[in-house]
Each structure stands twice: as structure tokens, then as C-alpha cells.
Coordinates of C-alpha atoms in Angstrom, one line a residue:
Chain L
X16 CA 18.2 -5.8 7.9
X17 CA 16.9 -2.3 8.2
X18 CA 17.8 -1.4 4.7
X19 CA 15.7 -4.3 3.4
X20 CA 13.3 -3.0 0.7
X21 CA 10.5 -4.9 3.2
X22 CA 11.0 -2.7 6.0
X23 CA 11.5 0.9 3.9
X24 CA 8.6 0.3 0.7
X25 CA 6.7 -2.6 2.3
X26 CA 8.1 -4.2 -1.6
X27 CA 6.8 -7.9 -0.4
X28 CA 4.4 -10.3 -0.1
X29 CA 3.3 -13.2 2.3
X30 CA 0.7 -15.7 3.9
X31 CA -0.2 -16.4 7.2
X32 CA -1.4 -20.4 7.7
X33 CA -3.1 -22.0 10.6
X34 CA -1.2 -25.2 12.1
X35 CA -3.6 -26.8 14.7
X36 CA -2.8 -29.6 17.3
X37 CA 0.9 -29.4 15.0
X38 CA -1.1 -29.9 11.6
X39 CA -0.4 -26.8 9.4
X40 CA -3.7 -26.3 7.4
X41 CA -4.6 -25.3 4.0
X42 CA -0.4 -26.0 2.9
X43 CA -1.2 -26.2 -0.9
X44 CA -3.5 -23.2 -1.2
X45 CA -1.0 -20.9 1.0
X46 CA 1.5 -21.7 -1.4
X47 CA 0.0 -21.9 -4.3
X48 CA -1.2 -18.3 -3.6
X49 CA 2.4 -16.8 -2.7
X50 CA 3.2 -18.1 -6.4
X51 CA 0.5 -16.4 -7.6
X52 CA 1.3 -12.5 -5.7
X53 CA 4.9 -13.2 -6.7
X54 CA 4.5 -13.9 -10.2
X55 CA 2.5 -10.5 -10.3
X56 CA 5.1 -8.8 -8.3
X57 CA 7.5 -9.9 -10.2
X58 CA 9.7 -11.6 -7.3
X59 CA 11.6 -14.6 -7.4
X60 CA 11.2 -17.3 -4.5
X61 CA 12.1 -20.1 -2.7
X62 CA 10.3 -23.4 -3.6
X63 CA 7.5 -24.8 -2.3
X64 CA 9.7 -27.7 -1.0
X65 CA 11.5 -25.1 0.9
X66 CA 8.9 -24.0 2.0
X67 CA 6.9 -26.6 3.4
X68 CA 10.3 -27.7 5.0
X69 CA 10.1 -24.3 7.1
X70 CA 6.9 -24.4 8.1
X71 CA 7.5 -28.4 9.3
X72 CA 10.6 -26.8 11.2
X73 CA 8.0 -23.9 12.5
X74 CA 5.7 -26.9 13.6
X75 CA 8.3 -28.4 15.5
X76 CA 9.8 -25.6 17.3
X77 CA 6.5 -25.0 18.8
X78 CA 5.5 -28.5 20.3
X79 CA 2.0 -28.5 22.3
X80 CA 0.6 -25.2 21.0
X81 CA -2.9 -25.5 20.2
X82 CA -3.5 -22.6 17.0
X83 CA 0.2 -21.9 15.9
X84 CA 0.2 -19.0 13.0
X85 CA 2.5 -19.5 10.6
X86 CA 3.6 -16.5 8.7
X87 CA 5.4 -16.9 5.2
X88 CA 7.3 -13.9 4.0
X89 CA 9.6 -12.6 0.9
X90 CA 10.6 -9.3 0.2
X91 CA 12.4 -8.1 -2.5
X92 CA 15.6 -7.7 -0.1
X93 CA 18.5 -6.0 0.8
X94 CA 18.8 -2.3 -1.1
X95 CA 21.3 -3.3 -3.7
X96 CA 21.6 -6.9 -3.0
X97 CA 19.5 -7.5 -6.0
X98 CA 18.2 -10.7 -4.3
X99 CA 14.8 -11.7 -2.3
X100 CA 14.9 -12.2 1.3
X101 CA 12.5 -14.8 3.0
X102 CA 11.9 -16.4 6.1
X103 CA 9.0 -18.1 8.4
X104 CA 7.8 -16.8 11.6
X105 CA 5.5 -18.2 14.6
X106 CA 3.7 -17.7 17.3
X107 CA 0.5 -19.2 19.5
X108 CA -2.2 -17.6 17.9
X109 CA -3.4 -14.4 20.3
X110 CA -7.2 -14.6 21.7
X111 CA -9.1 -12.1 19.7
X112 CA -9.8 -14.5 16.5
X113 CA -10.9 -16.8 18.7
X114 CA -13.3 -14.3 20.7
X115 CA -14.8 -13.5 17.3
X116 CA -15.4 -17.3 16.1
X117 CA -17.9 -17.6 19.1
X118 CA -18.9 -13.7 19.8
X119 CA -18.7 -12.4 16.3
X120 CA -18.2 -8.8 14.9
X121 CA -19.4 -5.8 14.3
X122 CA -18.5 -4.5 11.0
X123 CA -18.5 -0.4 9.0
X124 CA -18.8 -0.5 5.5
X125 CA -15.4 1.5 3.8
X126 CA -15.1 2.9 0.1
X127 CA -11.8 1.2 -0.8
X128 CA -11.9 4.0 -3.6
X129 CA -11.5 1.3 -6.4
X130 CA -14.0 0.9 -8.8
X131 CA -14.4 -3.2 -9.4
X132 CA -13.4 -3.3 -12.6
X133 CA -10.1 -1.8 -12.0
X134 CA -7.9 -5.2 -11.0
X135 CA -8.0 -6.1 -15.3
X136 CA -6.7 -2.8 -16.5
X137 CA -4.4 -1.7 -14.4
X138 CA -2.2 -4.4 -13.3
X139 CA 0.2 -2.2 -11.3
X140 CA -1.9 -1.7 -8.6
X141 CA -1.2 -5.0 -7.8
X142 CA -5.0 -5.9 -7.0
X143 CA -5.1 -10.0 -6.3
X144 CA -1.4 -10.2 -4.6
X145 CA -0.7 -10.1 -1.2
X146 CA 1.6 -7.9 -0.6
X147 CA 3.6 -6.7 2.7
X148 CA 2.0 -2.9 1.7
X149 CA -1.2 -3.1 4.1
X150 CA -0.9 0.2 5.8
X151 CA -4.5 0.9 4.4
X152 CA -5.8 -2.5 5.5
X153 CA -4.3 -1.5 9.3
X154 CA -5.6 1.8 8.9
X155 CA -9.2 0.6 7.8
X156 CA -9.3 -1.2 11.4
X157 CA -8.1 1.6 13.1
X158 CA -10.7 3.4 11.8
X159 CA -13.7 0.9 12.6
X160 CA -12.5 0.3 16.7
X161 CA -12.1 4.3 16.4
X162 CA -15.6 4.2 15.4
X163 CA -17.1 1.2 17.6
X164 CA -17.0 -1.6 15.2
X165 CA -14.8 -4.5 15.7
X166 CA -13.6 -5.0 11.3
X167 CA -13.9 -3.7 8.3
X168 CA -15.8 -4.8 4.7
X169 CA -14.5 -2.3 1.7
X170 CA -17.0 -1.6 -1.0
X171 CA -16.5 -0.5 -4.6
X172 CA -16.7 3.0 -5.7
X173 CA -19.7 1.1 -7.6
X174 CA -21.3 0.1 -4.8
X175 CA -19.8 -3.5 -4.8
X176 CA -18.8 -5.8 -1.3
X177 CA -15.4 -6.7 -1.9
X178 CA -13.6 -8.1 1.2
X179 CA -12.2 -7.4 4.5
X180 CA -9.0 -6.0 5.2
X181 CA -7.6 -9.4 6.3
X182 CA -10.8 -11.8 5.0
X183 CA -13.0 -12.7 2.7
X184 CA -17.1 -12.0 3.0
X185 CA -19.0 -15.1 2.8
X186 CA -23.0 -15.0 3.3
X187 CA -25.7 -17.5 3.1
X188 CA -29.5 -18.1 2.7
X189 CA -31.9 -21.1 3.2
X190 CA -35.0 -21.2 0.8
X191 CA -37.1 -24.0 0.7
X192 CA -34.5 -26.1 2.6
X193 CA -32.2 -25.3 -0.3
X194 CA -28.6 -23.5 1.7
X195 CA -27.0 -21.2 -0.5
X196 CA -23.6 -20.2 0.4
X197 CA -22.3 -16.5 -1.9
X198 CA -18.5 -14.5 -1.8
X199 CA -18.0 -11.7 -4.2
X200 CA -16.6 -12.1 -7.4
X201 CA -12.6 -12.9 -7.6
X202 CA -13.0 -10.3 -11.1
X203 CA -14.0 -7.4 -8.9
X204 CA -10.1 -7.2 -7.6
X205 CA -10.1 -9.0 -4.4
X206 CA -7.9 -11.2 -2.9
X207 CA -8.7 -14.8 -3.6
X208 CA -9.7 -16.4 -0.1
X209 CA -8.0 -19.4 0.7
X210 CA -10.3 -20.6 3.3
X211 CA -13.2 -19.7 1.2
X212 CA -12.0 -21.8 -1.5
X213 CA -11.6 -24.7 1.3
X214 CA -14.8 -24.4 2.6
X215 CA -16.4 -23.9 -0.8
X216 CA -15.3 -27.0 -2.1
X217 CA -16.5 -28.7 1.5
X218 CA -20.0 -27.1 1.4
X219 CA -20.3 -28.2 -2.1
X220 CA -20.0 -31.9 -1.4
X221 CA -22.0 -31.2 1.9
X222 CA -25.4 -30.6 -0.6
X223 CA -25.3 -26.6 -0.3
X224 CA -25.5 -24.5 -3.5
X225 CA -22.8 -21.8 -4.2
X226 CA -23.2 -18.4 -5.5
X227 CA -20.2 -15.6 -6.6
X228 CA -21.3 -12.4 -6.4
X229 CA -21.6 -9.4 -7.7
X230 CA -22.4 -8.8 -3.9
X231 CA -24.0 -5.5 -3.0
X232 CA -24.3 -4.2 0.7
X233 CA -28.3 -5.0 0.7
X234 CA -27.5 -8.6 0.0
X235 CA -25.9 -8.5 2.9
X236 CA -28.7 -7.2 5.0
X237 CA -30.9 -9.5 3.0
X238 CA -28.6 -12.6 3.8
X239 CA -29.6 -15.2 6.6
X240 CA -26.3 -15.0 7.7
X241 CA -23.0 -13.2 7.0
X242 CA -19.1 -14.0 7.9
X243 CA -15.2 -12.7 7.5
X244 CA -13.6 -16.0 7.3
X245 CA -9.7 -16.2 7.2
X246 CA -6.8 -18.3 8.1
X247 CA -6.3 -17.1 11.3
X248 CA -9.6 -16.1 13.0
X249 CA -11.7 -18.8 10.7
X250 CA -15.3 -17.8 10.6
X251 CA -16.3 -14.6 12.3
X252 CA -19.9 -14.3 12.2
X253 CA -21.2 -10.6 11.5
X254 CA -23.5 -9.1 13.8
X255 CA -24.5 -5.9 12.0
X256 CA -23.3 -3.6 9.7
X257 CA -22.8 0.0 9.9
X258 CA -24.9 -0.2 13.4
X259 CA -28.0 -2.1 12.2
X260 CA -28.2 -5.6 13.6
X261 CA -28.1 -8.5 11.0
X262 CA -29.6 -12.2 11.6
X263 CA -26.7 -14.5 13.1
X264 CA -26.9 -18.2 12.7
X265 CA -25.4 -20.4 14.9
X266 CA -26.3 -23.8 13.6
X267 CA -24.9 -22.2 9.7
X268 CA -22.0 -21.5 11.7
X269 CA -21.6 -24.5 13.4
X270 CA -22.1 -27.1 10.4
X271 CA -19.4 -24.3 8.0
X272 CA -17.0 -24.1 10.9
X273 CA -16.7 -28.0 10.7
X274 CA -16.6 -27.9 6.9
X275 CA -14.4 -25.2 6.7
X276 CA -11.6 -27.8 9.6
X277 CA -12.5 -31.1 6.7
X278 CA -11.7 -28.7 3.7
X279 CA -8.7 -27.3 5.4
X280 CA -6.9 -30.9 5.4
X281 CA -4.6 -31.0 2.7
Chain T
X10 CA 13.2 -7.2 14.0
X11 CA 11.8 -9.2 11.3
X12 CA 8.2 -9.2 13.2
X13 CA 8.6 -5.3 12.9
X14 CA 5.1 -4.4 11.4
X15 CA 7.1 -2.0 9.2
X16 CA 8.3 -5.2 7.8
X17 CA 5.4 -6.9 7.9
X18 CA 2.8 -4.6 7.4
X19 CA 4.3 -1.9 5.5
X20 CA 2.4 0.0 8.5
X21 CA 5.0 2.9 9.1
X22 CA 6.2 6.7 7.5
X23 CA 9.3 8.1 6.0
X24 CA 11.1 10.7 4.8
X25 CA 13.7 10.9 2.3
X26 CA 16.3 13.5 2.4
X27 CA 19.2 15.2 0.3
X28 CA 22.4 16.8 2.4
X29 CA 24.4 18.6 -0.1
X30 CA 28.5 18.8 0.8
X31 CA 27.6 18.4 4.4
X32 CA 24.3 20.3 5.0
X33 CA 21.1 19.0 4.8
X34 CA 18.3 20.1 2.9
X35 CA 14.6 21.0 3.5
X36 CA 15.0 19.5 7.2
X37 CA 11.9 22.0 8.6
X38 CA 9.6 20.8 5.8
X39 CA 10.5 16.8 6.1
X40 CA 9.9 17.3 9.5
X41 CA 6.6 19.0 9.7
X42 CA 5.6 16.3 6.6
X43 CA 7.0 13.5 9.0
X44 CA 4.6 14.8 11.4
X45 CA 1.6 15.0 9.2
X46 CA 2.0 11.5 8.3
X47 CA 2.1 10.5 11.7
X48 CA -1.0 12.5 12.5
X49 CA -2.8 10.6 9.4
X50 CA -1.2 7.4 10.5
X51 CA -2.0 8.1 14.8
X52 CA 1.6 7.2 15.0
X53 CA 3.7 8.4 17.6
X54 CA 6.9 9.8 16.7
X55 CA 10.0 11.5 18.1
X56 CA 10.6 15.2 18.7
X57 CA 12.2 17.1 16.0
X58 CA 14.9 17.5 18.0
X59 CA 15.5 14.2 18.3
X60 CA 15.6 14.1 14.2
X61 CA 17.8 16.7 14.0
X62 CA 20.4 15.4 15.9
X63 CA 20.2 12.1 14.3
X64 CA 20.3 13.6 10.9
X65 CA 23.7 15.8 12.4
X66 CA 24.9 12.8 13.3
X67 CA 24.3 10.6 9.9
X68 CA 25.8 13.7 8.0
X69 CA 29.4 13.8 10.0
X70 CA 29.4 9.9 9.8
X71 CA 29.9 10.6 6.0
X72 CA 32.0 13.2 5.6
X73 CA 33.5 13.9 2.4
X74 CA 30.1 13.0 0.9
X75 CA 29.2 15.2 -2.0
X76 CA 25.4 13.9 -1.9
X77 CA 24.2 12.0 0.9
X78 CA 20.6 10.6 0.9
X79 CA 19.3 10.4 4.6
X80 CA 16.1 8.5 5.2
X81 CA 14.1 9.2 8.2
X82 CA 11.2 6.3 9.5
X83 CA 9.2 5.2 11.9
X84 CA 7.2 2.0 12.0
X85 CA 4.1 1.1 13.9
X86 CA 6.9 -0.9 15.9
X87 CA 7.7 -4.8 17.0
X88 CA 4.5 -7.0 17.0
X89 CA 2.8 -6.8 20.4
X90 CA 5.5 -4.4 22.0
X91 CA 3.3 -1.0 21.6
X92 CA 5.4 1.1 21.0
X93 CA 7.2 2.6 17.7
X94 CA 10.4 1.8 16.0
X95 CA 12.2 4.5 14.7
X96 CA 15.4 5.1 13.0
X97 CA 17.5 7.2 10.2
X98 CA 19.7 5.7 7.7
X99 CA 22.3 7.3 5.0
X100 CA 24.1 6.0 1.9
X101 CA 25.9 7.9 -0.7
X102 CA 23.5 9.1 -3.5
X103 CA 23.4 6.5 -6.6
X104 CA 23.8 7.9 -10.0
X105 CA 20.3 7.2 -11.7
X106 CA 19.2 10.6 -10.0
X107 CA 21.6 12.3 -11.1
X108 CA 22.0 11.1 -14.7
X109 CA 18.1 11.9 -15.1
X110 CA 18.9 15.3 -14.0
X111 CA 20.8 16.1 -16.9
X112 CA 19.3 13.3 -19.7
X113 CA 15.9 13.8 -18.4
X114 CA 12.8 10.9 -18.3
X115 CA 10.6 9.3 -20.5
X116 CA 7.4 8.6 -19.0
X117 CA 4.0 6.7 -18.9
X118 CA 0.5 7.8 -17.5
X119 CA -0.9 5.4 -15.8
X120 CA -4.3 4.9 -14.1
X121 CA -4.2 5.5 -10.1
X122 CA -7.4 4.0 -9.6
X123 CA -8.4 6.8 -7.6
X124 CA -10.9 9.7 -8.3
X125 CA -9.7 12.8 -7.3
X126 CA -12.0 13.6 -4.3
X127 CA -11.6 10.5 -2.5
X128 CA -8.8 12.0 0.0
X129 CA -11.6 14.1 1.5
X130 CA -14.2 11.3 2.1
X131 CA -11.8 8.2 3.0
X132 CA -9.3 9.1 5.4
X133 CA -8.6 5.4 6.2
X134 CA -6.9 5.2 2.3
X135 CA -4.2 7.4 4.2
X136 CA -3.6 9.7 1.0
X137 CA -1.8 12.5 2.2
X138 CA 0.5 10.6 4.1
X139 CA 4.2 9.4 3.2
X140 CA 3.6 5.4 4.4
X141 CA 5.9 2.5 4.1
X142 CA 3.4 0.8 1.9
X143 CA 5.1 1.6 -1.4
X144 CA 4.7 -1.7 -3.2
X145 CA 2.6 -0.2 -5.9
X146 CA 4.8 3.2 -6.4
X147 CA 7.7 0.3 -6.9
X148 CA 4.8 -1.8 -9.3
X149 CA 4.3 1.2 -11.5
X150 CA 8.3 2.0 -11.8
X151 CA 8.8 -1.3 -12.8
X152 CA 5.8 -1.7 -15.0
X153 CA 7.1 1.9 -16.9
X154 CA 11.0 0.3 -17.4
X155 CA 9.5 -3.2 -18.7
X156 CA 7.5 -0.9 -21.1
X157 CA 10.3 1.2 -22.5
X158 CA 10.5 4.0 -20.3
X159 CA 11.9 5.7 -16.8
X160 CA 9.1 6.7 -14.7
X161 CA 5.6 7.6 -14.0
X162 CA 2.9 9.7 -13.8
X163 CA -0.3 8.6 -12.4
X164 CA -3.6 10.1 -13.3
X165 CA -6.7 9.8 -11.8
X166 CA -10.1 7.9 -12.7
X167 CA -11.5 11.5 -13.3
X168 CA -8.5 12.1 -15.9
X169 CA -6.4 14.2 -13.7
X170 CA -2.8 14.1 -13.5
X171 CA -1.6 13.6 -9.9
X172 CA 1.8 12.9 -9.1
X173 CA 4.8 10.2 -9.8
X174 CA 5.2 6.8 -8.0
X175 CA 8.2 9.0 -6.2
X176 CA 8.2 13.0 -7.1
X177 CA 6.0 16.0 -7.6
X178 CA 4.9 16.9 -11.3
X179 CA 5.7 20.8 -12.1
X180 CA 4.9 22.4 -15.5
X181 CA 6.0 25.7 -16.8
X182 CA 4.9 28.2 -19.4
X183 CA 6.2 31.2 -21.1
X184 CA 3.8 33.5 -22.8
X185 CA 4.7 37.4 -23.7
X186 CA 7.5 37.4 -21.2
X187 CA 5.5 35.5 -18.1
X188 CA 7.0 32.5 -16.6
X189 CA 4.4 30.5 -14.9
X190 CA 5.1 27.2 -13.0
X191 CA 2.3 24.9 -12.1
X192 CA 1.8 21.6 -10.4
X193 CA -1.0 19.6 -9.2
X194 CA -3.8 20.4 -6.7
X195 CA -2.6 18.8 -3.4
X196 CA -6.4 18.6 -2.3
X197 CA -6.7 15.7 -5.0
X198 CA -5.1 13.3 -3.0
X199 CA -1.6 13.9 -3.4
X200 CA 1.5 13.9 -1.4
X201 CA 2.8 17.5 -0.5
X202 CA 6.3 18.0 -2.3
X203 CA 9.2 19.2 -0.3
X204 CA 10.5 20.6 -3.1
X205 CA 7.8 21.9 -4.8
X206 CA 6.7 23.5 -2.2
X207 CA 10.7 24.7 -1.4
X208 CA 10.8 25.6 -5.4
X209 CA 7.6 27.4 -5.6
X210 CA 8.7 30.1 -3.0
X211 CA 11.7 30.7 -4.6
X212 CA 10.6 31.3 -7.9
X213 CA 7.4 33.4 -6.7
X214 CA 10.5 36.2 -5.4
X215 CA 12.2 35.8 -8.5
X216 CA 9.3 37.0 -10.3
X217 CA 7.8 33.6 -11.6
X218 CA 4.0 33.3 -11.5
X219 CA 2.6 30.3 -9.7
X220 CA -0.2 27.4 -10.3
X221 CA -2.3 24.9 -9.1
X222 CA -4.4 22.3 -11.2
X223 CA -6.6 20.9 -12.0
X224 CA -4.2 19.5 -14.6
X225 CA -5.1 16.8 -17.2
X226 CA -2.6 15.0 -19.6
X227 CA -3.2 17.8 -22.5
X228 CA -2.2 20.2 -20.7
X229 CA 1.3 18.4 -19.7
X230 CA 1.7 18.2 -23.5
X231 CA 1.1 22.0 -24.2
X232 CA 3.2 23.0 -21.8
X233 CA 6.6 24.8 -22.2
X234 CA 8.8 22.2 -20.3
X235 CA 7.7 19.0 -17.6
X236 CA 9.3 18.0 -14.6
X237 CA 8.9 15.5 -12.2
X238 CA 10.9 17.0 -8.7
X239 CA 11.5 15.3 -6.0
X240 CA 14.0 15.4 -2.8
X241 CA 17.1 13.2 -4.2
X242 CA 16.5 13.7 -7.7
X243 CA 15.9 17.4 -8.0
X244 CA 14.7 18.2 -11.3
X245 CA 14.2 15.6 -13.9
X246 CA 12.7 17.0 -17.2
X247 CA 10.3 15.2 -19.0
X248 CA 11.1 14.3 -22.5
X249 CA 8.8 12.1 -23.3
X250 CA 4.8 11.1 -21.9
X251 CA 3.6 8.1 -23.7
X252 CA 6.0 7.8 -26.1
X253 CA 5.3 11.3 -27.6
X254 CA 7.8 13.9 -27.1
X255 CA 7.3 16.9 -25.0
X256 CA 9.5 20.3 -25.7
X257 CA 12.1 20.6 -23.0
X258 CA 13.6 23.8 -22.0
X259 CA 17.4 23.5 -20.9
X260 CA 17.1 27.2 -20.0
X261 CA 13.9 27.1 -17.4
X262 CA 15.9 23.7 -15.9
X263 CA 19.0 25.5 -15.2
X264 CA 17.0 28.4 -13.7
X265 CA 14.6 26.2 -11.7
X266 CA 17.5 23.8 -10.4
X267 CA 19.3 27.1 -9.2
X268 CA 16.3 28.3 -7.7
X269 CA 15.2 24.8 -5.8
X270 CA 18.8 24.8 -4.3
X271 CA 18.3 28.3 -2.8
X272 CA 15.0 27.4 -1.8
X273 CA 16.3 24.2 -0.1
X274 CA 18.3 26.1 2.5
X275 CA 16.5 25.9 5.9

């Protein structure tokens, strides 16, 4: 409805999920995450029986679609109603995310005006949920294709990488045949990534080393390769930041792309 | 719809309006605020006209009404369609505003997370503009009643008192015979007040001096009387900030309520 407390103070939170070839990916850490931004929104919803039930129903209703996105959403309902509202939506995946797996992006960096220590003390601002109040994530992309970049990484008013508007920063570096794979620090207020945690626990039992941060924008450029990886668009290699051209690695992210499907099975 | 990405984003504006027996207030300075927003938000938006006759038409559908709230949005529209979704809704005015009005508010300070020059430098944080993303104004109102009291003020990182989850923050003081009102410095990142800005005029011609902050927390405690003012609520003295009470003046209210109403006419 138009009155729901969704559409007039974006009072929500949700998940968006990859099914491919009709197997929904990553089921456990979606859901396991929508506990988590609710509990901290203080929102009741359905169970995870429920909800797995939807998204199989989702699955079904769209047979023979390659990259179906599966969008989970509550809100905290009707004005007055005093009772969540929360449904499941799909549709074939659109072709930008896929452009930027194999073409990659070009990234500003953006103060998110936060300071990193912020998320501990002041648990209002809701830092670590996902909520359905993203008008400065949409606006932070508006603001990089208004400027000739393709996405967005926010920084700390300390000078900290934190994540993209809808991903998580990976980077990694080879020494001595040793591959390191680093993400900022959960603590420094960001979202927890559930396709990094997937293709951390994959990269871990594939030999590579992992590393979590604090990430500052010259690691970045010191970094033999860097990536927004999320649910949707998967990894998105970065092809410079703020103009200046980075290294890209193909093979890296060839061999994390194929970790990243493996960990995903759950 | 439901993949509105007001609903889905939060990514969208409003306004909230008062009509009074029938007329409605403050319709010039919604409007132009409305606009604002959508200039922050590069959001197209229909004409005022358009507004005014849907605001016409909301008021005569409720006739009989002694306070009607009217809420005017626009969304960045339907996923994939392009093109805004706009509409204006109206509901009789619950009686929590009203009861404040007369039993006043007992509020918390509570860390923004902002410094008070960010606006400037980071337009993509969209301060300035009215957006559907409310979920952490709704976080701190329900953080402030689980912790014993009725609303908010936030301050900034800096220590500077900014604004409530939903109003405008006015002070007053009377020394040898001066009344002086004061409120915030809109250029640290605040929201413009309708009815601050409708109250100040009126009570600059009726002799009162007028302020703007820098304020910080102490000076909300020497003050003559607090208020936090906002469109449906009007004036709601503050009794109480931190669970220390704060002198309130029943006298400079009445005045002040008189003189937002006359100001309200446009």
C-alpha cells in the first residue's frame, strides 16, 4: 500500500540473492543477514522456512532464466497496522552486472561522512543493517556516472575504505607466490558482505592467505588487484580510482570468480 | 507498486503538511522545499500547480476535519519505467502531536555521526534534502522511547546541536525586556523548517529578536524555554534533555503558537 511505512520513511530492510540455472545462491547467509538488520531494527519477520519457501516459489515462477535476482523485503508496514509487511520479488538479472564482471569499473572515492568508529556508539544509525533507506547509496552513484566513473567506494572521515554503495571491497596481492586476499574491517561500520564471506571461506581452503583491514585508499593503489563483489553483479574488477589506472588481474579474477560460484553453494 | 524504488530504495522526497479547519498551511514554503529536494535528489517533479490542486482536492475529501495532515511525495518511480511516481495522501491528525503540544517532550541528544561541515563538501549525503530514507530518524525515535523518553535531538561530531529526527530545534531568551528566538545554523547540514522559517517572520514584526547558531547542548540548557517545531506538531516544549530538566515558559509557548499560526497563512 501507499501508506506503508516502506514506501513514505524507507522504515525496512531486505536482501537481494542470486539464483542461477534455478539454484538460489548463498540461501543461509541472505537469511541469516535479514535476522541480523532486523534484530537491530527492531522488526519482527517471517521465518526462514517461509522464506526459503518464497524464494523456491520465486524459482519456479521463473523457469529457464539464467541469473534470476531474488529480492527479499520487510517493512515495518501499513501506518497503523502495527504489523510488518513482507514479500519476494524477481526478475532476469539486467546486463550491466554482467558487463562489469568481464569489463570492470571505474570507481571515485566518496567521504561517507562517518568516522569508523562510529557503528559501536551509536547504534541508531543503524550502521551493519540493511535497510530499505539507500537514498544516499543511489545518490552516491548518481554522483560517480555524473562524474565519469561507473561506482562508488565510501571512505571514513578517517581516511578508512569502507564499502561500496551496494558491495563490498575486496583486494589482493601475490608476494613470493604467497596470494593474499584483504576487505575492510566489519568494526569500521560496514555492511557484512555475504559473498565476501563465501568466497573467503573458498579462497581459504584454496591455499590463499586472508587479511581484514584497516584498508586505506593507498592500499588500494598498492594492491595487485582490487574488486566490488556482491550478490548480483559478483566480482567487478576495478580499473582505477579517482582517474588513475590500477593493475587488473585477470587470472585473480578468473580462479576468485570460480571460488566465489563453489562457496556460494549452500 | 511494490518494485517502486520509493519502496525499495527509500529513493524519493516528501512533504508533510498541516490544513487547519479546511485551509492548508505553509503550502508556498512546502512547495519551494519540495522543489529543493528534488533539485538535490535530480528528481523530476510536478508543477506546483499540479500540488495545489491535489492538496484542494485531499482537503474537501475531508471535510469536517479539524486537523488534517497532508503528505506530499514523489519517488524515483517503478523499477525500469523512468519516470517518477508521485502522489498526496491525507489522514486525520493523531493525538500524540497534539498531547505533546500541551504536556511537552522529554528528550535525548544523540550523536548524528556527522560533522557540521560535511553538507558543503558531500553533496551525494543529500543533507539538505527531505528524502524517503527516514529509517534512522524512525531508529533514533525509537531508541529515545525504549530509553525513557519522547524524542530527539541530534548533535553533531563537532558538538553541535542540529535538529530532531522530525522537527526544527528553537530556543528563546529573555534578558532586560528582549525576547530573542534562536535555532540552528541551516548551513550545518540541516533540513530547512517550514515553520521555523514561518515562525521567525512572524515574531521578527512582533518585535522578537532573531538567531542563528552555532548552538551546543549548554546553551539549550541556559536557555529560557526549548522547542522542537515542526509542521503537524507545532510547538512542543522541551521539558527535559538527558534527563535533566530545562525551565519551560507557558507564556513564550502561547505567544509563539499564536504567532506560528499567523505566520502559517500563505
Amino acid at each position: 500500500m501507499a501508506t506503508d511505512l516502506g514506501a513514505t520513511r524507507g522504515d525496512g530492510i531486505f536482501e537481494s540473492l542470486l539464483a542461477v540455472d534455478g539454484v538460489p545462491r548463498k540461501v543461509g547467509a541472505h537469511l541469516d543477514r535479514l535476522a541480523k538488520s532486523a534484530r537491530i531494527m527492531d522488526l519482527d519477520i517471517p521465518s526462514a522456512e517461509s522464506w526459503q519457501r518464497a524464494i523456491a516459489t520465486a524459482v519456479a515462477e521463473h523457469p529457464a532464466v539464467e541469473e534470476l535476482v531474488i529480492k527479499l523485503l520487510v517493512t515495518r508496514g501499513v501506518e497503523g497496522a502495527q504489523r510488518p509487511t513482507a514479500w519476494v520479488q524477481a526478475e532476469p538479472a539486467g546486463p550491466t552486472g554482467r558487463r562489469q564482471r568481464t569489463e570492470g569499473v571505474d570507481i571515485l572515492l566518496l567521504d561517507r561522512g562517518y568516522d569508523s568508529n562510529l557503528a559501536e556508539r551509536a547504534p541508531w544509525l543503524l550502521l551493519g543493517a540493511k535497510t530499505l533507506s539507500y537514498a544516499v547509496n543511489m545518490a552516491a552513484l548518481r554522483y560517480a556516472k555524473a562524474n565519469g566513473a561507473d561506482d562508488v567506494i565510501f571512505t571514513s572521515t578517517d581516511g578508512l575504505v569502507l564499502e561500496g554503495p551496494t558491495s563490498t571491497v575486496l583486494m589482493a596481492t601475490e608476494r613470493d607466490g604467497v596470494k593474499t586476499l584483504v576487505t575492510p574491517l566489519l568494526e569500521n561500520g560496514i555492511l557484512p558482505g555475504t559473498s565476501q564471506g563465501a568466497l573467503f571461506k573458498a579462497a581459504a581452503d584454496a591455499g590463499w592467505q586472508l587479511g581484514y583491514g584497516p584498508l586505506e585508499p593507498k592500499h588500494l593503489f598498492d594492491a595487485d588487484a582490487v574488486w566490488l563483489v556482491s550478490s548480483i553483479r559478483l566480482l567487478a574488477p576495478v580499473k582505477s580510482i579517482d582517474g588513475k589506472a590500477i593493475p587488473v588481474s585477470l587470472t585473480m579474477t578468473e580462479e576468485l570468480t570460480k571460488l566465489l560460484a563453489e562457496g556460494s553453494r549452500d
